[in-house]
mmCIF file of C-alpha atoms and ligand atoms in Angstrom:
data_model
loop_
_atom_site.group_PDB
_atom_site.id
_atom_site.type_symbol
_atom_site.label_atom_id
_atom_site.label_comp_id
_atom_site.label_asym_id
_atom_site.label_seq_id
_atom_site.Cartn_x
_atom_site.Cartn_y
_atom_site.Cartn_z
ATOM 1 C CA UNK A 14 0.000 0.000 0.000
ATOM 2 C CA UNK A 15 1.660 3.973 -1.324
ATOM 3 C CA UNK A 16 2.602 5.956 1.910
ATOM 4 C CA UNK A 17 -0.600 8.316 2.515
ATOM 5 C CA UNK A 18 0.262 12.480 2.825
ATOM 6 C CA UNK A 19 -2.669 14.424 3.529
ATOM 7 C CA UNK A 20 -2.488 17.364 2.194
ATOM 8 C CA UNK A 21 -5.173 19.985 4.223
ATOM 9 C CA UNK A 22 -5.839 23.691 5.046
ATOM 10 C CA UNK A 23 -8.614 26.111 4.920
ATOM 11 C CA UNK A 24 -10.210 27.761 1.986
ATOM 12 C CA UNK A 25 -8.250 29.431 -0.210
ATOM 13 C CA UNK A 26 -4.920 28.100 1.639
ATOM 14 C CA UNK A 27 -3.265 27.359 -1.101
ATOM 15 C CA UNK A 28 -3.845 23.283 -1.299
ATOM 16 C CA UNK A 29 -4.383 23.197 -4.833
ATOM 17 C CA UNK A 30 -1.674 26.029 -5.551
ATOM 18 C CA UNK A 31 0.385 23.093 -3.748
ATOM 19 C CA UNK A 32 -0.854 19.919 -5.174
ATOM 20 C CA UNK A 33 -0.079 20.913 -8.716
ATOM 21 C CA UNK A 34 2.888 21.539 -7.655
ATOM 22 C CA UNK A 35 3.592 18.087 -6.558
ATOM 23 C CA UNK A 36 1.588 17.084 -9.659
ATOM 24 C CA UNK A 37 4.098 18.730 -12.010
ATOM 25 C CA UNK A 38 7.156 16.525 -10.772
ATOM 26 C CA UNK A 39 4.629 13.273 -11.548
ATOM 27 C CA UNK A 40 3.573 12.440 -7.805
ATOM 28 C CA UNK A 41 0.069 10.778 -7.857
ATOM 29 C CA UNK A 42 -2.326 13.735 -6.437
ATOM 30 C CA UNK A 43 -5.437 12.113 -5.309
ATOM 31 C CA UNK A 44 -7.969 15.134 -4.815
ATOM 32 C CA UNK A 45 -11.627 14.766 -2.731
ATOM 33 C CA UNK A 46 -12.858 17.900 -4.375
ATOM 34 C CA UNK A 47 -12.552 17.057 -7.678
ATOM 35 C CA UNK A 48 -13.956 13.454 -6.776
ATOM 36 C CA UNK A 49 -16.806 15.252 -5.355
ATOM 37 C CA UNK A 50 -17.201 17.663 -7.957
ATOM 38 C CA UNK A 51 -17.027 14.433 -10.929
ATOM 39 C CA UNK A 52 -19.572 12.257 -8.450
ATOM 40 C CA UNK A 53 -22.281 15.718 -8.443
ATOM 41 C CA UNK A 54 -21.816 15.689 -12.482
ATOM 42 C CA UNK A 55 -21.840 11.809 -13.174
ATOM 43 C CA UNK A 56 -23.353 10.087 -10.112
ATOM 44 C CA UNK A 57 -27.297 10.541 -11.374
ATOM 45 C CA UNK A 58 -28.472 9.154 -8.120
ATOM 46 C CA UNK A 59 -26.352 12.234 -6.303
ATOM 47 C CA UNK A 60 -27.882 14.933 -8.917
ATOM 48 C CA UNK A 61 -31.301 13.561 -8.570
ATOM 49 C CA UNK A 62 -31.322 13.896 -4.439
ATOM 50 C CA UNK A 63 -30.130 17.101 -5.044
ATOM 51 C CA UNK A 64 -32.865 18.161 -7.296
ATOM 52 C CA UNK A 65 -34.984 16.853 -4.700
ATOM 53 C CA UNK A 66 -33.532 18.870 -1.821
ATOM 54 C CA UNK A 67 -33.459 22.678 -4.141
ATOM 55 C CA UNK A 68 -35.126 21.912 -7.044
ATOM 56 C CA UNK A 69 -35.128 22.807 -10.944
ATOM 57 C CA UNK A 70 -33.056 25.639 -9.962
ATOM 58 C CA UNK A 71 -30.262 24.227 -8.681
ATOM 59 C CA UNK A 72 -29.643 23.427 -12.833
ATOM 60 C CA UNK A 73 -27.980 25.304 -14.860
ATOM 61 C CA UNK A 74 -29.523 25.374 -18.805
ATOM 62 C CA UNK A 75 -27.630 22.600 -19.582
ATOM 63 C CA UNK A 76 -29.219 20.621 -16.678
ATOM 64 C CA UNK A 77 -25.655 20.304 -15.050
ATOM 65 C CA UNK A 78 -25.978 21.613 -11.410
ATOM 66 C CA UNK A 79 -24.936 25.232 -10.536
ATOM 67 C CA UNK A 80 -21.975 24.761 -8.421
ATOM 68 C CA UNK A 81 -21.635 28.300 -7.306
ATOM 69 C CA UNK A 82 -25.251 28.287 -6.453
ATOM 70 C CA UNK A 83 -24.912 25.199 -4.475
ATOM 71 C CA UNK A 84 -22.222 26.615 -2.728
ATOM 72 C CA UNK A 85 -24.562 29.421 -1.926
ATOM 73 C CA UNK A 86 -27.134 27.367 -0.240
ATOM 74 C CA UNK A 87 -24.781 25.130 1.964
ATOM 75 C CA UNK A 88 -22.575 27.887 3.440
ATOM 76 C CA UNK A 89 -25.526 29.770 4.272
ATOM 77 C CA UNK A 90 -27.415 26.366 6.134
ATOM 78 C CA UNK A 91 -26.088 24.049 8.231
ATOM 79 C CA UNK A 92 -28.699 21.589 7.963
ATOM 80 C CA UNK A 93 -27.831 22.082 4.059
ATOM 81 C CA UNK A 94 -24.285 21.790 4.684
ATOM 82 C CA UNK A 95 -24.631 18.147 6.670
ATOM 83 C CA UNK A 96 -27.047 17.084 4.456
ATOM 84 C CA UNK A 97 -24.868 17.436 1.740
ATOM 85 C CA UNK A 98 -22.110 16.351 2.976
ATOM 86 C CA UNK A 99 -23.467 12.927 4.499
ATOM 87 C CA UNK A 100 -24.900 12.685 1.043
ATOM 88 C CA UNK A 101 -21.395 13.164 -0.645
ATOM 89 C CA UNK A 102 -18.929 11.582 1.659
ATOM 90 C CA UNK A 103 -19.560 7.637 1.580
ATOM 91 C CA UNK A 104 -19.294 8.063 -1.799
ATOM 92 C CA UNK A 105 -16.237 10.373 -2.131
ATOM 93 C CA UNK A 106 -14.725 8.095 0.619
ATOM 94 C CA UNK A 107 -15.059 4.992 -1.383
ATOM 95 C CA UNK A 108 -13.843 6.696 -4.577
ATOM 96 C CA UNK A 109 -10.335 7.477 -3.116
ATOM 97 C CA UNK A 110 -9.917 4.366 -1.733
ATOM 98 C CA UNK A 111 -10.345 2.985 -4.664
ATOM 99 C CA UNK A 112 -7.607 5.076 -6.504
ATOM 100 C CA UNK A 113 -5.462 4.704 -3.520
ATOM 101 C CA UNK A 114 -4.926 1.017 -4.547
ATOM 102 C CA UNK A 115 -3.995 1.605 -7.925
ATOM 103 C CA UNK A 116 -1.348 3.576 -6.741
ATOM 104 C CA UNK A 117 2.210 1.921 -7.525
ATOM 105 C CA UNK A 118 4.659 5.005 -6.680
ATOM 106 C CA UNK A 119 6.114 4.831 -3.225
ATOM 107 C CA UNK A 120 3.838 7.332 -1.830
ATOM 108 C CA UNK A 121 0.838 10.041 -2.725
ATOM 109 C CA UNK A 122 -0.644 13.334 -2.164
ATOM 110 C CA UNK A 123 -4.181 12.752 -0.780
ATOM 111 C CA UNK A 124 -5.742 16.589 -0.893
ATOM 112 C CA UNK A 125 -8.395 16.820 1.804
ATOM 113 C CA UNK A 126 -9.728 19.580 2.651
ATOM 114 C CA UNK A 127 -12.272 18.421 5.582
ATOM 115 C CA UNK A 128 -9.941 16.267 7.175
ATOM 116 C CA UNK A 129 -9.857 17.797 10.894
ATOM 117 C CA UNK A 130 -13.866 18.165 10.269
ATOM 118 C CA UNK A 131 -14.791 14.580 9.569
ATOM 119 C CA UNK A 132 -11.966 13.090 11.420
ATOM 120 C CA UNK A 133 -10.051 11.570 9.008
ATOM 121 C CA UNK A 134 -6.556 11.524 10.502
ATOM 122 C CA UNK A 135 -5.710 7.699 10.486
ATOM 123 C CA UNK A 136 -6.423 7.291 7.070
ATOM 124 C CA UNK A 137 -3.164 9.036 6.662
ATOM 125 C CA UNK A 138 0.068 8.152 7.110
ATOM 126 C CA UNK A 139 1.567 12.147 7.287
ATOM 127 C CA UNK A 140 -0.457 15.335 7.300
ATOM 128 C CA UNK A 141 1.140 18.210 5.245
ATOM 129 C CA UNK A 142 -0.673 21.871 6.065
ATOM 130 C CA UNK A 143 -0.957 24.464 4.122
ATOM 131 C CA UNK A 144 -1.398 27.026 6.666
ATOM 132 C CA UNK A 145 -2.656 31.205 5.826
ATOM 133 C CA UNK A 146 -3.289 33.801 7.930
ATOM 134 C CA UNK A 147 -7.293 34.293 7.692
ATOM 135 C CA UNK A 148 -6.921 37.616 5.946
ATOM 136 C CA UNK A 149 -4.817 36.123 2.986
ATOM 137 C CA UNK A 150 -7.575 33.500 2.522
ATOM 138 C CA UNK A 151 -10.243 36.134 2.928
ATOM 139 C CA UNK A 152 -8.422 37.864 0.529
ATOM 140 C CA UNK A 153 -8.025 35.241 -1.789
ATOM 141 C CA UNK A 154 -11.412 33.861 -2.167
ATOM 142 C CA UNK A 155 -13.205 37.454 -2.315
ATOM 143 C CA UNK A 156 -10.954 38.066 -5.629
ATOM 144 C CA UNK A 157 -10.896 33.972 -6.793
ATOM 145 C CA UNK A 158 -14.454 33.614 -6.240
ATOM 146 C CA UNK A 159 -16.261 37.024 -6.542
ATOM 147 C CA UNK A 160 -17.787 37.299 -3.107
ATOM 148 C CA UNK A 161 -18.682 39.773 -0.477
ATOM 149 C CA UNK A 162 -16.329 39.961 2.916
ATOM 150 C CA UNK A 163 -19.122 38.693 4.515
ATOM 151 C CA UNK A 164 -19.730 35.499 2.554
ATOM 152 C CA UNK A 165 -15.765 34.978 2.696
ATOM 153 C CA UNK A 166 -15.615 35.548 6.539
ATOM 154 C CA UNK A 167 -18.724 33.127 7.159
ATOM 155 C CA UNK A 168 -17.125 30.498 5.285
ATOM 156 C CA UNK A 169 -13.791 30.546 7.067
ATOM 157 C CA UNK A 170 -15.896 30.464 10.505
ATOM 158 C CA UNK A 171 -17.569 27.261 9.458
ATOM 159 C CA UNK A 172 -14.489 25.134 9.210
ATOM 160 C CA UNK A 173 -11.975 24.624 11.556
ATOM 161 C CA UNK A 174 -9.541 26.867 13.334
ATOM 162 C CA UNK A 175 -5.915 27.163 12.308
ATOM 163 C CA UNK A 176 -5.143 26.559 15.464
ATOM 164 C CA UNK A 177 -6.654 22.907 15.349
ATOM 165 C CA UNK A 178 -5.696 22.414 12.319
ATOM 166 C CA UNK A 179 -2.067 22.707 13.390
ATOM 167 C CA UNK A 180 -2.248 20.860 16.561
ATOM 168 C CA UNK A 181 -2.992 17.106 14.161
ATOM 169 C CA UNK A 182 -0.382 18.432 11.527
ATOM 170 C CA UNK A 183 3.326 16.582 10.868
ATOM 171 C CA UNK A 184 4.405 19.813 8.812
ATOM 172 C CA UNK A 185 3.336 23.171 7.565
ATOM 173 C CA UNK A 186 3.657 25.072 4.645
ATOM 174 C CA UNK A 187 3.651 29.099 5.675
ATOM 175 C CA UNK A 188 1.784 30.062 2.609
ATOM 176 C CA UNK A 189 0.894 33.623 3.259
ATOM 177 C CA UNK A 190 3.301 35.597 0.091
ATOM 178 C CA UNK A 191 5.641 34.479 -1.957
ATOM 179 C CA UNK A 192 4.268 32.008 -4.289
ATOM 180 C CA UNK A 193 7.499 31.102 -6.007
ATOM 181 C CA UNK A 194 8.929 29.347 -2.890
ATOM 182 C CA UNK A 195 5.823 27.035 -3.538
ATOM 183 C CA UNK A 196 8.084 24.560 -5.801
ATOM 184 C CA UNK A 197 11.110 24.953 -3.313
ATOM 185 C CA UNK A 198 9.141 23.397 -0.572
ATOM 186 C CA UNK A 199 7.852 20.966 -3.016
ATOM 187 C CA UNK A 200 10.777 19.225 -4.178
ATOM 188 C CA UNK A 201 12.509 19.491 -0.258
ATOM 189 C CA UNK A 202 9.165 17.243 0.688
ATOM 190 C CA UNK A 203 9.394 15.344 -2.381
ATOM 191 C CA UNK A 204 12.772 13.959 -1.286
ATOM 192 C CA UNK A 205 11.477 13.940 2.243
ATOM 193 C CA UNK A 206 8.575 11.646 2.210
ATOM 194 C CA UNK A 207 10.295 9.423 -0.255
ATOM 195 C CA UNK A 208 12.503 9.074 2.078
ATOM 196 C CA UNK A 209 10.137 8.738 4.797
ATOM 197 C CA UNK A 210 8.302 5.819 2.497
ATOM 198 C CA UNK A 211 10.973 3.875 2.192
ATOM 199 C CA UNK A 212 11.807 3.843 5.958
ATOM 200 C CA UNK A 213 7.767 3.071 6.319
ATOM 201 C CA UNK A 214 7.857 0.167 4.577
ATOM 202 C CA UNK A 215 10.731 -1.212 5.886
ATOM 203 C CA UNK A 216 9.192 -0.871 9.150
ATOM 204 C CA UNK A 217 11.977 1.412 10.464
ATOM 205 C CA UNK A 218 9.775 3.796 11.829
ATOM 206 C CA UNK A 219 7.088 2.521 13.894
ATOM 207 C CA UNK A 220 5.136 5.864 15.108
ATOM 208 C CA UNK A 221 5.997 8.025 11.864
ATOM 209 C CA UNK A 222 3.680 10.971 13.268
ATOM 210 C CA UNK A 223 5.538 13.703 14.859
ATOM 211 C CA UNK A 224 9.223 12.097 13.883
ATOM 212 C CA UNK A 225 11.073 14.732 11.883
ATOM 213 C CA UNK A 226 8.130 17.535 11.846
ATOM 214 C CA UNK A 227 9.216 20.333 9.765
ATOM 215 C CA UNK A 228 8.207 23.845 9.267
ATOM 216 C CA UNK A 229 7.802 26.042 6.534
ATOM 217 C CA UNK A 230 7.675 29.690 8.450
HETATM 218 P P1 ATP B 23 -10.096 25.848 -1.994
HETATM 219 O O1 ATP B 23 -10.116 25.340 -0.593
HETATM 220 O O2 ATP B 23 -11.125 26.887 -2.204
HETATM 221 O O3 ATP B 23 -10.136 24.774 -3.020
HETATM 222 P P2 ATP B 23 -7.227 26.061 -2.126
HETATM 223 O O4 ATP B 23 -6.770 25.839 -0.735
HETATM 224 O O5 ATP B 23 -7.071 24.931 -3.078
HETATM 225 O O6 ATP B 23 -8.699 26.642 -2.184
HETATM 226 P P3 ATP B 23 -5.845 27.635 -4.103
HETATM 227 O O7 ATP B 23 -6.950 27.446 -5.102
HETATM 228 O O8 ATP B 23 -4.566 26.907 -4.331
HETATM 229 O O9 ATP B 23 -6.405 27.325 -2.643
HETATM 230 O O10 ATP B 23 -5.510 29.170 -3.912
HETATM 231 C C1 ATP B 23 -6.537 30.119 -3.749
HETATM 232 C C2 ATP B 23 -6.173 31.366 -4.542
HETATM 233 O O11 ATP B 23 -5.061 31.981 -3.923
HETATM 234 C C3 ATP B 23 -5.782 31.054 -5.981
HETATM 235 O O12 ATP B 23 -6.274 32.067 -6.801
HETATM 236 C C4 ATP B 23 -4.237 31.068 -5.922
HETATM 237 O O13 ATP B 23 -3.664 31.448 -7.143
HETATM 238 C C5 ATP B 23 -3.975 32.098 -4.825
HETATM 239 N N1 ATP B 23 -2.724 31.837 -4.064
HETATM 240 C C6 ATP B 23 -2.293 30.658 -3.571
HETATM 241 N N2 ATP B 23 -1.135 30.829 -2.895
HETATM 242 C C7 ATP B 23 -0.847 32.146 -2.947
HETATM 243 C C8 ATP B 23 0.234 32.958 -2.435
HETATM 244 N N3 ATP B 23 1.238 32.442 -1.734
HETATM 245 N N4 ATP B 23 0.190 34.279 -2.706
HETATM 246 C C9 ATP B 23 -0.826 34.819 -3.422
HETATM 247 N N5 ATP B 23 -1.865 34.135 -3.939
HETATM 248 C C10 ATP B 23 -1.870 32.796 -3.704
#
């Protein structure tokens, strides 16, 4: 079985700024949003419950379902937001899993973006944050995804807190500026959890969580 990094961090962190990075040197990326995001478009059991739930307006004119819209509706519910999410997650779960096992290469980059929320530490073997000052992701998603402050700063108050997010984390990316470092720290955990892998499987390590921790500040 590939060694498991879990790649996390709040919205507009930086995770898939990171991921492609790893992606471009040809480690296997394993992402839940896009899993989610293909099982919403191709899963018609999914699209019909969600009809149900919102109704013909939840389409767009091409009968695929408005994501931004969507979006809209859960971050401004919570019942919408479980519902939604218990709807999506057995499903999402069992797709990774799934294309965990085809994995041959040593190790993978498993992006997960509500890991600390649903609890899914042990299915990794490392946790790699991406951790941003609040501001920079407020910031960030205003411009990336045309919203109000508002919207942004409701968002970021329904998922966890930095500060929990660091507390289950092996090591941290600082991304709050410079961008270009981005393929720096990429390569320096490339050779890293490689290494770290190879150790795994030979059973060097036994507790690999909080051995070697390191710190992008
Ligand atoms: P989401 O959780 O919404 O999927 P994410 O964590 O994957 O977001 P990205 O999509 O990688 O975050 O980044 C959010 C936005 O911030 C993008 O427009 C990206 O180009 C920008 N960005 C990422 N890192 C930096 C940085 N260090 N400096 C400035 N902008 C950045």
């Amino acid at each position: 079985m590939t060694y498991i990094v879990a790649l996390t961090g709040g919205i507009g962190s930086g995770k898939t700024t990171v991921s492609n990075g790893f992606k471009k040197i040809g480690i296997n990326v394993i992402d839940s949003d896009i899993i989610a995001k293909k099982i919403i478009k191709y899963d018609d059991r999914i699209s019909f419950s969600i009809k149900k739930k919102f109704g013909e307006k939840i389409f767009n004119i091409d009968k695929s379902i408005n994501l931004p819209l969507l979006r809209k509706y859960i971050f401004n519910n919570r019942e919408y937001r479980l519902w939604l999410e218990n709807l999506l997650h057995p499903k999402i779960h069992k797709e990774t899993i799934n294309h965990i096992k085809l994995i041959k290469s040593s190790w993978c980059i498993w992006v997960v973006p509500l890991l600390v929320e649903k609890k899914l530490e042990k299915h990794a073997n490392r946790i790699l944050l991406i951790d941003t000052p609040v501001k920079n992701q407020i910031q960030r998603i205003i411009k990336r995804d045309q919203i109000n402050f508002e919207e942004a700063s409701k968002i970021i108050t329904l998922q966890a807190t930095r500060e929990k997010r660091i507390s289950i984390s092996d090591d941290i990316i600082y991304n709050k500026k410079e961008i270009k470092k981005i393929d720096l720290y990429v390569h320096y955990f490339n050779i890293f959890y490689s290494f770290l892998a190879k150790e795994h499987q030979k059973k060097k390590i036994k507790n690999m969580k909080k051995n070697y921790l390191t710190k992008f500040y």
